[in-house]
Backbone as a ProteinNet text record, in pm:
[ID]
protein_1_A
[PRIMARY]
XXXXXXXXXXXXXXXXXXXXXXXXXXXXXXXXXXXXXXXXXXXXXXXXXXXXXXXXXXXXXXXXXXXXXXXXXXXXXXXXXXXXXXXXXXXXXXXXXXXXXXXXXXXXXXXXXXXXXXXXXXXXXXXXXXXXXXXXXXXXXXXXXXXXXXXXXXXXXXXXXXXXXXXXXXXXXXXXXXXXXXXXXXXXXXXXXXXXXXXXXXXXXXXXXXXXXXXXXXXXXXXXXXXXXXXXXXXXXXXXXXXXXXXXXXXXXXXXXXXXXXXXXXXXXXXXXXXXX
[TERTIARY]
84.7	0	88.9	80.1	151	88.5	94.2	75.5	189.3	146.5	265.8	253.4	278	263.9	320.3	264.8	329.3	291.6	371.1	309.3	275.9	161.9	91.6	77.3	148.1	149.9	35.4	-107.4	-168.5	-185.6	-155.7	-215.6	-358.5	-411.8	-502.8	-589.6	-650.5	-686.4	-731.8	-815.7	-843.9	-721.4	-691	-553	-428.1	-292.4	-196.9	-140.9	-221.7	-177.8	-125.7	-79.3	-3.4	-51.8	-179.4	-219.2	-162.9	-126.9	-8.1	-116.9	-70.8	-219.2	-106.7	-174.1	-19.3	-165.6	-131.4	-177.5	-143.6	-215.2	-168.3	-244.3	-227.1	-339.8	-291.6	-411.3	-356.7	-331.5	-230.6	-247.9	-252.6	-185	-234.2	-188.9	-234.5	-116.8	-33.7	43.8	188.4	205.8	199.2	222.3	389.7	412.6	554	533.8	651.8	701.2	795.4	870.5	933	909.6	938.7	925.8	1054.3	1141.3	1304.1	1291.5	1420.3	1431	1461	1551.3	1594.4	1539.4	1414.5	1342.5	1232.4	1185.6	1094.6	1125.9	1308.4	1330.6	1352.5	1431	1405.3	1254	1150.2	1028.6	990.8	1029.3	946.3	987.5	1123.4	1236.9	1195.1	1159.4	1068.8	952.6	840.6	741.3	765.8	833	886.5	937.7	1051	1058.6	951.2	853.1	710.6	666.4	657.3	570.6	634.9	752.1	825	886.4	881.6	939	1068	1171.1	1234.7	1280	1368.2	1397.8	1464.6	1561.9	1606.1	1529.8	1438	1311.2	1249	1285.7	1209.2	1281.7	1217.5	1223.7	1198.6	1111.7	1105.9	1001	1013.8	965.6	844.5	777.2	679.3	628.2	654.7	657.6	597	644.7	528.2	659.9	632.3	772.4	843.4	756.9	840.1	1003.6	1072.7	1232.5	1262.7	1178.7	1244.2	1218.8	1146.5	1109.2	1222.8	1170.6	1250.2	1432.8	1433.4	1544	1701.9	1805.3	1906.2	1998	2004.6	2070.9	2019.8	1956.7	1873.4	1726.3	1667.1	1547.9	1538.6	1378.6	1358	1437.1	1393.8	1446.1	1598.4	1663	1797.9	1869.6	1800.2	1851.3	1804	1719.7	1651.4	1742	1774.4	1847.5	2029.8	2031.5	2201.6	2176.3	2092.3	2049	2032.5	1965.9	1874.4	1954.3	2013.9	2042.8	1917.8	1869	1754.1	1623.5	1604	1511.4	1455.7	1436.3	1429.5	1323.1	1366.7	1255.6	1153	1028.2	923.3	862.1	900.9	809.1	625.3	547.1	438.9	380.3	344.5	327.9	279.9	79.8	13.7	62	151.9	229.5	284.7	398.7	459	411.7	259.8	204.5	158.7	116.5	72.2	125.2	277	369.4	378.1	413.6	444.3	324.6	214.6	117.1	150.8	137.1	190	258.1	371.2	504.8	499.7	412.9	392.8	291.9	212.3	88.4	178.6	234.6	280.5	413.6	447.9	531.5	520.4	410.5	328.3	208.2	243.3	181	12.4	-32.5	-154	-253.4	-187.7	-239.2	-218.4	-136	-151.3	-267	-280.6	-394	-517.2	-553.8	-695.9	-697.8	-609.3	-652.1	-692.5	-613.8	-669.9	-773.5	-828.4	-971.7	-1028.3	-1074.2	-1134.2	-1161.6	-1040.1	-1043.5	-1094.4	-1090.3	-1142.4	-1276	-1335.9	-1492.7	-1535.8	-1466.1	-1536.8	-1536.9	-1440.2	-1370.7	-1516.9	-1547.4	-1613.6	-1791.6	-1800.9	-1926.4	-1950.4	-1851.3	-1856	-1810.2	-1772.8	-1725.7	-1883.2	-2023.2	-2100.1	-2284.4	-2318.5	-2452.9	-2534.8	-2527.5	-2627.8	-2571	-2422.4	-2377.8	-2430.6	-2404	-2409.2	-2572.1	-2655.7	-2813.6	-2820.6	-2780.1	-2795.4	-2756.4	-2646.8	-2536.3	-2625.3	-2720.2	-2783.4	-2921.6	-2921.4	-3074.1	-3057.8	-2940.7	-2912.6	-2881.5	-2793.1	-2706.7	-2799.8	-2847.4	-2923.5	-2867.5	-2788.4	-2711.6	-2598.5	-2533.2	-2381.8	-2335.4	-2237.6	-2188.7	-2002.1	-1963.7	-1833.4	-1779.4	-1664.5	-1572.8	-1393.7	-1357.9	-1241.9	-1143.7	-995	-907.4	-838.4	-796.9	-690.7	-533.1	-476.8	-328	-260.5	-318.4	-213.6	-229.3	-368.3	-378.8	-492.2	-419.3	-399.2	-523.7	-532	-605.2	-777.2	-775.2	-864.3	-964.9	-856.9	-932.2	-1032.2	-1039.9	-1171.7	-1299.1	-1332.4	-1428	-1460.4	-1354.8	-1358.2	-1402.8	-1324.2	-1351.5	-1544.1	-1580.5	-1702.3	-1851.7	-1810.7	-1956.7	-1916.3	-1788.6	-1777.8	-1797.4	-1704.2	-1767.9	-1888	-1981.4	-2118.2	-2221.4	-2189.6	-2298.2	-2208.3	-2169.5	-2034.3	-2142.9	-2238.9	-2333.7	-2463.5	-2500.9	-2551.3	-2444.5	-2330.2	-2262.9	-2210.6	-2266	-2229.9	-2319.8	-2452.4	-2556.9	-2602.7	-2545.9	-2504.6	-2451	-2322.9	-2209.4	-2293.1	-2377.5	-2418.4	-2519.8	-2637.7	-2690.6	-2622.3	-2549.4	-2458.8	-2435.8	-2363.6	-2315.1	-2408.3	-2529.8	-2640.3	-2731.5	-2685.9	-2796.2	-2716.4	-2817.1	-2794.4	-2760.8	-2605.2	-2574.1	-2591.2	-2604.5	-2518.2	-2403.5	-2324.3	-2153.7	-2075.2	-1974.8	-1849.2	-1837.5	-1878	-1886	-1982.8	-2047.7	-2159.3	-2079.2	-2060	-1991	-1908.4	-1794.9	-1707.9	-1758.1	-1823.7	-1926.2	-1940.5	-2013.8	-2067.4	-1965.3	-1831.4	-1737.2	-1632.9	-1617.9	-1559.2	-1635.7	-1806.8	-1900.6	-1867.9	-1833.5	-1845.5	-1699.4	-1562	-1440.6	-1446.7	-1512.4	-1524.2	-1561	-1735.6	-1808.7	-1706.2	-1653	-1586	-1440.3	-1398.9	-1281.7	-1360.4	-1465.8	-1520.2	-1565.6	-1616.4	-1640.8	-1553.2	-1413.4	-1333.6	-1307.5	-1281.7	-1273.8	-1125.8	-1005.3	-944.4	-931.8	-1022.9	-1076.3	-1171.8	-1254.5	-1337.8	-1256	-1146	-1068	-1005.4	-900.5	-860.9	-941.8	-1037.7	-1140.7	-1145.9	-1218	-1205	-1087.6	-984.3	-846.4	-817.9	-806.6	-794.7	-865	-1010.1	-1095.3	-1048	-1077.8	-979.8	-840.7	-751.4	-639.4	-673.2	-757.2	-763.8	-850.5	-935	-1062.1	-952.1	-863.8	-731.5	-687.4	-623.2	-554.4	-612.3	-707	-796.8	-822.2	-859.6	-885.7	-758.3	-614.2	-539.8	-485.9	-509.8	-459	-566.8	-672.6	-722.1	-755.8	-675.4	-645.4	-534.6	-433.4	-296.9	-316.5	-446	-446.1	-509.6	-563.4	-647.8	-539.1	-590.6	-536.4	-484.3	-558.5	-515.2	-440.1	-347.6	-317.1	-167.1	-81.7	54.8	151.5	272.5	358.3	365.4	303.1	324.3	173.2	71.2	-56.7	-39.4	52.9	53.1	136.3	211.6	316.9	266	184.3	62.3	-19.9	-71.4	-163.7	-95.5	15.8	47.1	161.1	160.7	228.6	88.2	-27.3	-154.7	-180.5	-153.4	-177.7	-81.2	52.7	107.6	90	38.6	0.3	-80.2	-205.2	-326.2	-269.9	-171	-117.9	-46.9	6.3	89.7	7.4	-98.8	-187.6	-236.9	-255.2	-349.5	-246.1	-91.7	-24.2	23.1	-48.7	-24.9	-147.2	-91.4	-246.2	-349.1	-332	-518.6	-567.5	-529.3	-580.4	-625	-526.7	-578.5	-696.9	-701.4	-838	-940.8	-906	-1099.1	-1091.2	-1002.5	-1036.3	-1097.1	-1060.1	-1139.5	-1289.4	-1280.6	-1454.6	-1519.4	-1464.7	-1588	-1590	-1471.9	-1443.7	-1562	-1602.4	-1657.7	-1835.8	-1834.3	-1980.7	-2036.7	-1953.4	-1955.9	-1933.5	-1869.5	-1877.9	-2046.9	-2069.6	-2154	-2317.2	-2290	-2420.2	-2461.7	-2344.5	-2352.4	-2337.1	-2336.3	-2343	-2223.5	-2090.7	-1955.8	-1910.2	-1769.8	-1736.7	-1614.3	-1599.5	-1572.1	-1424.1	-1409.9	-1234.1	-1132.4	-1069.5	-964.5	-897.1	-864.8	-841.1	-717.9
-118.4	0	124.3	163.9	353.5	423.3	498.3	626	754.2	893.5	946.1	1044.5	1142.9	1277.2	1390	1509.3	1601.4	1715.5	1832.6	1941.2	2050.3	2086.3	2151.7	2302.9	2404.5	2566.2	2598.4	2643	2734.4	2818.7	2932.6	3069.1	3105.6	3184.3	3208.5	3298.8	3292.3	3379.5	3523.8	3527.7	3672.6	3755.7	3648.9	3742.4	3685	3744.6	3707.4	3581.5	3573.8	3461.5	3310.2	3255.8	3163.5	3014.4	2919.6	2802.2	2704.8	2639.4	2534.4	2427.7	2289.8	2180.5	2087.7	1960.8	1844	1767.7	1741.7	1578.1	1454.1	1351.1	1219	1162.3	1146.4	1043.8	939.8	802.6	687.9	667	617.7	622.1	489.8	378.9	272.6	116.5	16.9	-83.6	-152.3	-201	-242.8	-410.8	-458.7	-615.3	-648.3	-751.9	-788.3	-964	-993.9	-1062.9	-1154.8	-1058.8	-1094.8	-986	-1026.6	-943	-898.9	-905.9	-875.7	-751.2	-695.9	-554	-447.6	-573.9	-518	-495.8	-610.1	-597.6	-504.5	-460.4	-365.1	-213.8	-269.4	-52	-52.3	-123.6	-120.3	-79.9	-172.2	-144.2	20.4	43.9	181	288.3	292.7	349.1	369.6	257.2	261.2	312.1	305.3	357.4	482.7	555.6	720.2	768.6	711.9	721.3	731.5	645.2	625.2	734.1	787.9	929.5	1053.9	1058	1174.3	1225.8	1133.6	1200.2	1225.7	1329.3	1247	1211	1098.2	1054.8	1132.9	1219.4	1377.5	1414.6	1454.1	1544.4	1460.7	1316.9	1262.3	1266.7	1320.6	1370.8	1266.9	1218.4	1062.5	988.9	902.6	732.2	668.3	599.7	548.8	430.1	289.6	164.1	124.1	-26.9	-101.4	-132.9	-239.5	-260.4	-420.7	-446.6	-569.9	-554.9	-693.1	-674.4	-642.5	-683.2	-610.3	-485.8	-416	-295.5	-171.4	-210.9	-130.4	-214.1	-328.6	-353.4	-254.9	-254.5	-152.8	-192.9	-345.7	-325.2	-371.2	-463.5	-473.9	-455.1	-358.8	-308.9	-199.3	-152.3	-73.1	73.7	68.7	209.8	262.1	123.7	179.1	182.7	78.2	124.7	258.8	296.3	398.6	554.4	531.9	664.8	652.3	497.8	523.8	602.6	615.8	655.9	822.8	850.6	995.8	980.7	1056.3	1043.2	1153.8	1212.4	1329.3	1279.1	1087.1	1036.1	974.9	1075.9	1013.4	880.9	796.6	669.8	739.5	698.5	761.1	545.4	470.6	355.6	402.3	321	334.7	338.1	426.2	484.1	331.3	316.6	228.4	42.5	46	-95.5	-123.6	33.9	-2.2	-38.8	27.2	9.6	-85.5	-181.7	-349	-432.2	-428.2	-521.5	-500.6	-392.3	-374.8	-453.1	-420.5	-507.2	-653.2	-689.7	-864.6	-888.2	-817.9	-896.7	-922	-769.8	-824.7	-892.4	-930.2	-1044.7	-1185.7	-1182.8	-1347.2	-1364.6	-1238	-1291.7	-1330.4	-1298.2	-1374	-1454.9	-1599.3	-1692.9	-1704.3	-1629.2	-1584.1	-1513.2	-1409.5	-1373.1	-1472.4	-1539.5	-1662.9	-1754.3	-1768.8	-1899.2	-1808.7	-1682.9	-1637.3	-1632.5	-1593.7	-1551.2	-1685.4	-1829.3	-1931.7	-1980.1	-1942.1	-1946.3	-1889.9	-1755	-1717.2	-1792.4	-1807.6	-1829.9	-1974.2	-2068.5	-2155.4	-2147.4	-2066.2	-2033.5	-1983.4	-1866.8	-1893.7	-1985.3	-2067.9	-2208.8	-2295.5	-2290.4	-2438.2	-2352.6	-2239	-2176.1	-2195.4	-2163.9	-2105.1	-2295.8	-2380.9	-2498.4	-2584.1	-2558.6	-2590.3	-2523.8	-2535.2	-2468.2	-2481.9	-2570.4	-2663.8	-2579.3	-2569.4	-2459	-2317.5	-2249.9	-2112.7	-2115	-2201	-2154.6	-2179.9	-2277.8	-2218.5	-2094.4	-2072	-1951.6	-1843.1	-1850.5	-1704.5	-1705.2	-1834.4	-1853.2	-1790.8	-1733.8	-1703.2	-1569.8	-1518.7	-1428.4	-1333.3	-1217.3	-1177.5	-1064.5	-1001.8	-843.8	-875.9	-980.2	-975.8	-1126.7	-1150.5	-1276.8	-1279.1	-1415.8	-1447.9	-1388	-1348.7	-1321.2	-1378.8	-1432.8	-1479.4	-1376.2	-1404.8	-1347.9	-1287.1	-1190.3	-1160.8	-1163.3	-1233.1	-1221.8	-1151.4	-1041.1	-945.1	-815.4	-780.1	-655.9	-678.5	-629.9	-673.3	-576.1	-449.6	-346.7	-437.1	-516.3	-512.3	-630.6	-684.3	-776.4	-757.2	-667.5	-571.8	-608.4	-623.4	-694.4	-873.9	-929.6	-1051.9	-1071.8	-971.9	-977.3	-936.9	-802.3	-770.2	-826.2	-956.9	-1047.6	-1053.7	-1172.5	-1206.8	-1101.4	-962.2	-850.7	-857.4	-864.2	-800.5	-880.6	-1040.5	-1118.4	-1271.2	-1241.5	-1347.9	-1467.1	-1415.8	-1537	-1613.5	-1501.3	-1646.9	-1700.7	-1640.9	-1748	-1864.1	-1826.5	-1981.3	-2046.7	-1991.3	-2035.1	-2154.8	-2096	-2160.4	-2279.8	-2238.6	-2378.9	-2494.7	-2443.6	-2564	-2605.1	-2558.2	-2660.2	-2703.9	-2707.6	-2780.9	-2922.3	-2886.9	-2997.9	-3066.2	-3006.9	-3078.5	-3173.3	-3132.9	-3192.5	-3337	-3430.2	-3535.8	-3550.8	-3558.8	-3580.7	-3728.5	-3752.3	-3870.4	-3886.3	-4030.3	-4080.6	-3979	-3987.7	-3975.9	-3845.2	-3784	-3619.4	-3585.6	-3600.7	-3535.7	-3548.8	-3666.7	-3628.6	-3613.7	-3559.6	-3448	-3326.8	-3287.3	-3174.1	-3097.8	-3227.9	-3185.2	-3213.2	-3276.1	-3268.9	-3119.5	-3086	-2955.3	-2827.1	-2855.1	-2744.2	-2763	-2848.1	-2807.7	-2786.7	-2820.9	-2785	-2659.5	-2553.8	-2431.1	-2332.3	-2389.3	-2319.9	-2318.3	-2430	-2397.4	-2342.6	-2283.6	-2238.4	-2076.2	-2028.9	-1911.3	-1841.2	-1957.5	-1934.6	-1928.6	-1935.3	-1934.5	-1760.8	-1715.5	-1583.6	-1557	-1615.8	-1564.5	-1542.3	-1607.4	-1566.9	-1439.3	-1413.1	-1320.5	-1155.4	-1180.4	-1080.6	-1055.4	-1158.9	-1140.9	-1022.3	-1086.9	-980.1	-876.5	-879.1	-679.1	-643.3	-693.8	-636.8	-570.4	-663.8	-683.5	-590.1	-612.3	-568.2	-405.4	-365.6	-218.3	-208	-293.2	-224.8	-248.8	-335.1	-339.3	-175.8	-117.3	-27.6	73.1	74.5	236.7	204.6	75.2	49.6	49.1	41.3	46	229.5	299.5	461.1	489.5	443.7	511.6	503	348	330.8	357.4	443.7	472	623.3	701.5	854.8	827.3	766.4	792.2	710.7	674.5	683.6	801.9	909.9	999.7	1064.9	1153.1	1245	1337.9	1437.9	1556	1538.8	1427.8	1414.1	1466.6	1554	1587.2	1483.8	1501	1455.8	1455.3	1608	1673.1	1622.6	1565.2	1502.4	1338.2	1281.7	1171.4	1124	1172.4	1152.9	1178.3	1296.7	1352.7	1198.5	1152.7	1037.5	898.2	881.4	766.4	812	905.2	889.3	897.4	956.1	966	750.8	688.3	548.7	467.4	530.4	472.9	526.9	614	660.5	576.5	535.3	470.9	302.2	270.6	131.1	107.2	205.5	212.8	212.2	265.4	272	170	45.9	-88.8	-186.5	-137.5	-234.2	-217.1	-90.2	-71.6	-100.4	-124.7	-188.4	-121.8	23.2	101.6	41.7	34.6	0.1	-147.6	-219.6	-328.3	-402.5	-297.1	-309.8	-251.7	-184.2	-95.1	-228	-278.9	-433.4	-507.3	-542.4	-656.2	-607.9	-478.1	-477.5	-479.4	-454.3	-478.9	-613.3	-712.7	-860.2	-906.2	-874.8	-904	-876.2	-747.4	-707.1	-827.6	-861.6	-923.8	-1086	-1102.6	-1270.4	-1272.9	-1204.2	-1191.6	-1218.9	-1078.5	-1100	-1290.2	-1336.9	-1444.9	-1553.4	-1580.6	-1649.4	-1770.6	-1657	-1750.5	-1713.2	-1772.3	-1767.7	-1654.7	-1564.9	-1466.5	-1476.1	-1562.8	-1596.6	-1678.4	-1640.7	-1684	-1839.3	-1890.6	-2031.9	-2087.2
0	0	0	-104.6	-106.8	-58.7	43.7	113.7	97.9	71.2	95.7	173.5	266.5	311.9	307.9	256	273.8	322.9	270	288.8	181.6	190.5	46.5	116.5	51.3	65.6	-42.8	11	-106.4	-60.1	-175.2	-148.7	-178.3	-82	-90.6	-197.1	-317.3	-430.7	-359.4	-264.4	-241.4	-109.4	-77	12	-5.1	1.9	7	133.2	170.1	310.2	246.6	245.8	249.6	369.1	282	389.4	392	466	495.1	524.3	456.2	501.8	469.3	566.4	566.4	483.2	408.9	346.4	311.3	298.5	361.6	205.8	87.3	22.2	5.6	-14.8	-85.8	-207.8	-266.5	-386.1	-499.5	-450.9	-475.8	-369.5	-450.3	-387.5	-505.5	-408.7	-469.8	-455.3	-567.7	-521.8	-527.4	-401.7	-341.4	-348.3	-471.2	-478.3	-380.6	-316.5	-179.7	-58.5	11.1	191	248.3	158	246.2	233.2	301.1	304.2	177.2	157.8	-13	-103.6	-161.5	-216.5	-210.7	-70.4	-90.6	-103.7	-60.6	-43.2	-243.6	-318.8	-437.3	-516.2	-421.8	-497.3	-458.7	-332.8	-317.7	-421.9	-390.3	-517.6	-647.9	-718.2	-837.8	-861.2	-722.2	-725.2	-743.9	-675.8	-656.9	-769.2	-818.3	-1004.4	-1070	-1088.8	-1186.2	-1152.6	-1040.8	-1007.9	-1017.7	-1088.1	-1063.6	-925.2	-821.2	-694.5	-644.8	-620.9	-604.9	-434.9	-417.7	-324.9	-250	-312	-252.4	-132.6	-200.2	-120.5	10.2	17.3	119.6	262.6	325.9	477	595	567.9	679.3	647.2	759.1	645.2	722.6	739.8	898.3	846.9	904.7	850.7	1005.9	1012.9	1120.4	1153.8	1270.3	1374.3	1273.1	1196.8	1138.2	1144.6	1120	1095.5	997.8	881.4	740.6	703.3	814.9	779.9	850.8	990.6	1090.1	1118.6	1087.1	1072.1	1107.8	1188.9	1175.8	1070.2	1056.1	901.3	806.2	754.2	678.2	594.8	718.5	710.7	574.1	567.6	442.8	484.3	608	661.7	641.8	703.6	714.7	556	447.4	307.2	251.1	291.5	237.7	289.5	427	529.3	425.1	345.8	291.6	151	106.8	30.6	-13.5	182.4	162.9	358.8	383	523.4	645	531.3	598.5	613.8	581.6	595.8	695.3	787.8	947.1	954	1000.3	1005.2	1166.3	1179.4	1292.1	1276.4	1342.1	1355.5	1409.3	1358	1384.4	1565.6	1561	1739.7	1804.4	1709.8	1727	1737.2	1652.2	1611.2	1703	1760.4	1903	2038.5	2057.8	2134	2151.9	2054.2	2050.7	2084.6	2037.1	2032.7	2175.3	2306.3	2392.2	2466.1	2477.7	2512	2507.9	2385.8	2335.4	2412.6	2447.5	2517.7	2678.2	2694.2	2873.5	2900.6	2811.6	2845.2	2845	2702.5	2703.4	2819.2	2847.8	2984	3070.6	3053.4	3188.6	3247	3309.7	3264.2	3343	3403.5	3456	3313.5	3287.4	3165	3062.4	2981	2870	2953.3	3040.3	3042.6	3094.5	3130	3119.7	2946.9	2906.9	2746.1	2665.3	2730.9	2625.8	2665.5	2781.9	2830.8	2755.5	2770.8	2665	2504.8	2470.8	2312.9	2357.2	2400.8	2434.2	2416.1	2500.7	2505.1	2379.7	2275.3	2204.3	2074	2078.1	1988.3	2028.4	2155.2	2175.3	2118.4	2153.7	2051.2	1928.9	1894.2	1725	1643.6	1719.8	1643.4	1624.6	1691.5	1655.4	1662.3	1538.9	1565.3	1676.5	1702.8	1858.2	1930.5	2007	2065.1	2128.9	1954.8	1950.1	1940.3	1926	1967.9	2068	2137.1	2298.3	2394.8	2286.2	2381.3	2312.8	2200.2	2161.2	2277	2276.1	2368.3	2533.5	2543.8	2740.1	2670.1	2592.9	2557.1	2459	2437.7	2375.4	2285.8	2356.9	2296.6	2211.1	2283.6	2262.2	2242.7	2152.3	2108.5	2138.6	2181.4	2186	2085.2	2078.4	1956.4	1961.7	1853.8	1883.5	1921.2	1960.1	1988.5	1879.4	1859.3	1730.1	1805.2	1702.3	1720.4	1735.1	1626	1627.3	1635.4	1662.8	1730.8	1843.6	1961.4	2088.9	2141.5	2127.3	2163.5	2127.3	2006.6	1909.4	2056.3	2118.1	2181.8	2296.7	2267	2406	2385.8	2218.4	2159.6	2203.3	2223.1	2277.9	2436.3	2492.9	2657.6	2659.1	2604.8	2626.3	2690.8	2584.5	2624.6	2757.3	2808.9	2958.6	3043.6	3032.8	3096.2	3146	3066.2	3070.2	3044.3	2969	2980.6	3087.9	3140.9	3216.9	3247.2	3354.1	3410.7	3277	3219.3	3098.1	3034	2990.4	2965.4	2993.3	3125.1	3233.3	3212.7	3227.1	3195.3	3109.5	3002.9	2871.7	2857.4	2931	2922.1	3009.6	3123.5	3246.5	3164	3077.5	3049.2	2937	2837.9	2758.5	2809.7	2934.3	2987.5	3036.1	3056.7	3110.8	3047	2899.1	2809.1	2771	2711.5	2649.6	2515.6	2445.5	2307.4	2291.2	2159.9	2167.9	2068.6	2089.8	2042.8	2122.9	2145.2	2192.7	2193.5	2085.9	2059.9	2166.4	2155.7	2260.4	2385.2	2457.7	2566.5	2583.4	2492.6	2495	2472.4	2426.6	2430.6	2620.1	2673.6	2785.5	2868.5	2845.6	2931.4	2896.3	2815.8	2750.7	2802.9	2796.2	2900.6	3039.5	3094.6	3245.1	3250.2	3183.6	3257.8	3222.7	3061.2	3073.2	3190.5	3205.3	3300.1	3443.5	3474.6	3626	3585.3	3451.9	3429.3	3448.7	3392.3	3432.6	3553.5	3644.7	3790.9	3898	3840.3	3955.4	3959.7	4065.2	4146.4	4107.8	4013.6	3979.3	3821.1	3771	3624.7	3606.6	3699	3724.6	3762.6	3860.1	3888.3	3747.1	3677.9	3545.8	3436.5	3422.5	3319.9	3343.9	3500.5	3529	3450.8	3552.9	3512.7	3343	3310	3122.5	3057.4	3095.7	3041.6	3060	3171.7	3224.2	3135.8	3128.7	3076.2	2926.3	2836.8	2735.1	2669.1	2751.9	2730.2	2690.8	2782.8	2755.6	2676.7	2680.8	2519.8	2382.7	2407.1	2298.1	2239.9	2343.1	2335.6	2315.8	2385.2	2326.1	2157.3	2164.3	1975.9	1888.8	1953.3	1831.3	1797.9	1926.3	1906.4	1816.9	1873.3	1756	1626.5	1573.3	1436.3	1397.4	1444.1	1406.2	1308.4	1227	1089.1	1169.4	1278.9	1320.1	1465.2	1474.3	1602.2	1565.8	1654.8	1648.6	1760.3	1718.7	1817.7	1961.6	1990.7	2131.1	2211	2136.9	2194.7	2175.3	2121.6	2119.5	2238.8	2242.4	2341.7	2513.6	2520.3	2682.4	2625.9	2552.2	2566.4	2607.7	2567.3	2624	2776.4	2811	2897.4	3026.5	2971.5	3072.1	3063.8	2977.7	2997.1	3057.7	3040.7	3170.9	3244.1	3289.7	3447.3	3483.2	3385.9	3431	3464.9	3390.3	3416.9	3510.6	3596.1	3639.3	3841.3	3771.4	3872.9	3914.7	3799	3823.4	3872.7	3878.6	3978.6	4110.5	4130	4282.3	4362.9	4518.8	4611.6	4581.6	4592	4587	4472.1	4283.8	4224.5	4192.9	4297.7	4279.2	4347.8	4477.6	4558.1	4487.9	4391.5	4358.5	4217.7	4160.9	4079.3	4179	4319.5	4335.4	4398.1	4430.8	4455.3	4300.7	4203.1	4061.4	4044.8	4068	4084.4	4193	4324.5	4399	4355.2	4281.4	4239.2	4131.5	4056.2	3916	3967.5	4096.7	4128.1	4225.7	4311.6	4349.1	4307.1	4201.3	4085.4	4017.7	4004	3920	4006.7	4137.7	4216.1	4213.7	4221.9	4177.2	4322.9	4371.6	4461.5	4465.2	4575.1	4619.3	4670.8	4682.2	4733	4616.1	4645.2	4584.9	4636.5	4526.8	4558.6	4629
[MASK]
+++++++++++++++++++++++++++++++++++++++++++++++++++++++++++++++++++++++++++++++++++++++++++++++++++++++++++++++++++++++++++++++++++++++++++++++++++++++++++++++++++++++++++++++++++++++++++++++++++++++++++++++++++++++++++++++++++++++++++++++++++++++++++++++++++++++++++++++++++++

């Protein structure tokens, strides 16, 4: 995908003033034969030729955190800066912010196993119709959604239902397990519903969600100010440093006590147990 940005000076026909407007258009896509670094800083190169641009003129660059992109020696960036040394590379704010997410979840093994819970729950929905009409039959607003891999923010959409429909979804799973299939499938069916349902009712799966759910909601508001058109450097930068404040907040005791009273409201309501195991 070609994108380019610049800056467009028009003068104004009835006054001499001089309007400065940054623009951003798309202009097409580009099919890639290969993914190395080489190959794509060549392709961009060409693209910029075909259009009359020249590479002279290019001022800086903004790619995703990949290795062949951001790479220090092989990346698009760093062929592109031997090239044009005034081509400051800016990695993608949003990209960085994901990946940073990604890394402190999978570091840690409390978070990897609430998350394959989840995806669990909605794997064992969505793998059969019988299922998901029961889970529509408790669940009325809102439906499971799988996990995305790779954008992390995106998964707020997944947490939501449990958020907010947590106890029919239990609902759900108990009579699953309650009902009569038959062959082998079936009662794996109803053995797969009840190790779910008591994977949801425990009081440290319940604490989990708040949690998540809370740090996913900021992460989410923040990556989707820093895609906005009119956002500058000097507001991107006050926004994520206001989200580590807010994160920074959910690992100290006070914030972790006002998690477990919404943990306690939300085990309560659903008639799960209140302590920790």
């Amino acid at each position: 995908m070609t994108i380019i940005h610049f800056v467009d000076m028009e003068k104004s026909a009835e006054e001499d003033n001089v309007e400065v407007l940054i623009k951003e258009p798309f202009l097409h896509f580009v099919s890639l034969k290969e993914t190395t670094g080489a190959f794509m800083s060549e392709t961009i190169l060409q693209e910029l030729e075909t259009m009359s641009l020249s590479v002279e003129n290019l001022r800086g660059q903004g790619y995703d955190n990949g290795s062949n992109m951001k790479g220090k020696d092989n990346g698009v960036h760093r062929k592109m800066m031997e090239i044009n040394p005034r081509a400051f590379f800016v990695p993608c704010s949003t990209h960085s912010l994901n990946l940073s997410v990604n890394d402190a979840a999978r570091c840690c093994l409390e978070a990897s196993s609430f998350f394959d819970l989840v995806q669990h729950v909605c794997v064992f929905f969505s793998s059969s119709t019988c299922h998901w009409e029961i889970l529509t039959h408790h669940v009325n607003y809102l439906t499971v959604k799988p996990l995305s891999q790779t954008r992390w923010e995106s998964r707020i959409d997944a947490l939501k239902p449990l958020r907010y429909e947590l106890g029919n979804i239990y609902d759900a799973l108990t009579e699953i397990s309650d009902t009569t299939f038959t062959g082998s499938s079936g009662n794996t069916a109803c053995s797969d519903a009840e190790a779910l349902a008591n994977g949801l009712s425990k009081f440290k799966f319940v604490t989990s969600l708040i949690l998540w759910y809370k740090i996913l909601f900021e992460i989410n508001l923040t990556s989707k100010q820093l895609q906005e058109k009119n956002l500058n450097i000097h507001a991107a930068i006050q926004k994520l440093k206001q989200t580590k404040n807010i994160l920074e907040e959910f690992r100290s005791d006070e914030g972790f006590e006002r998690t477990l009273v919404y943990s306690l409201e939300l085990a309560e309501g659903t008639d799960f147990p209140t302590e920790f195991e």
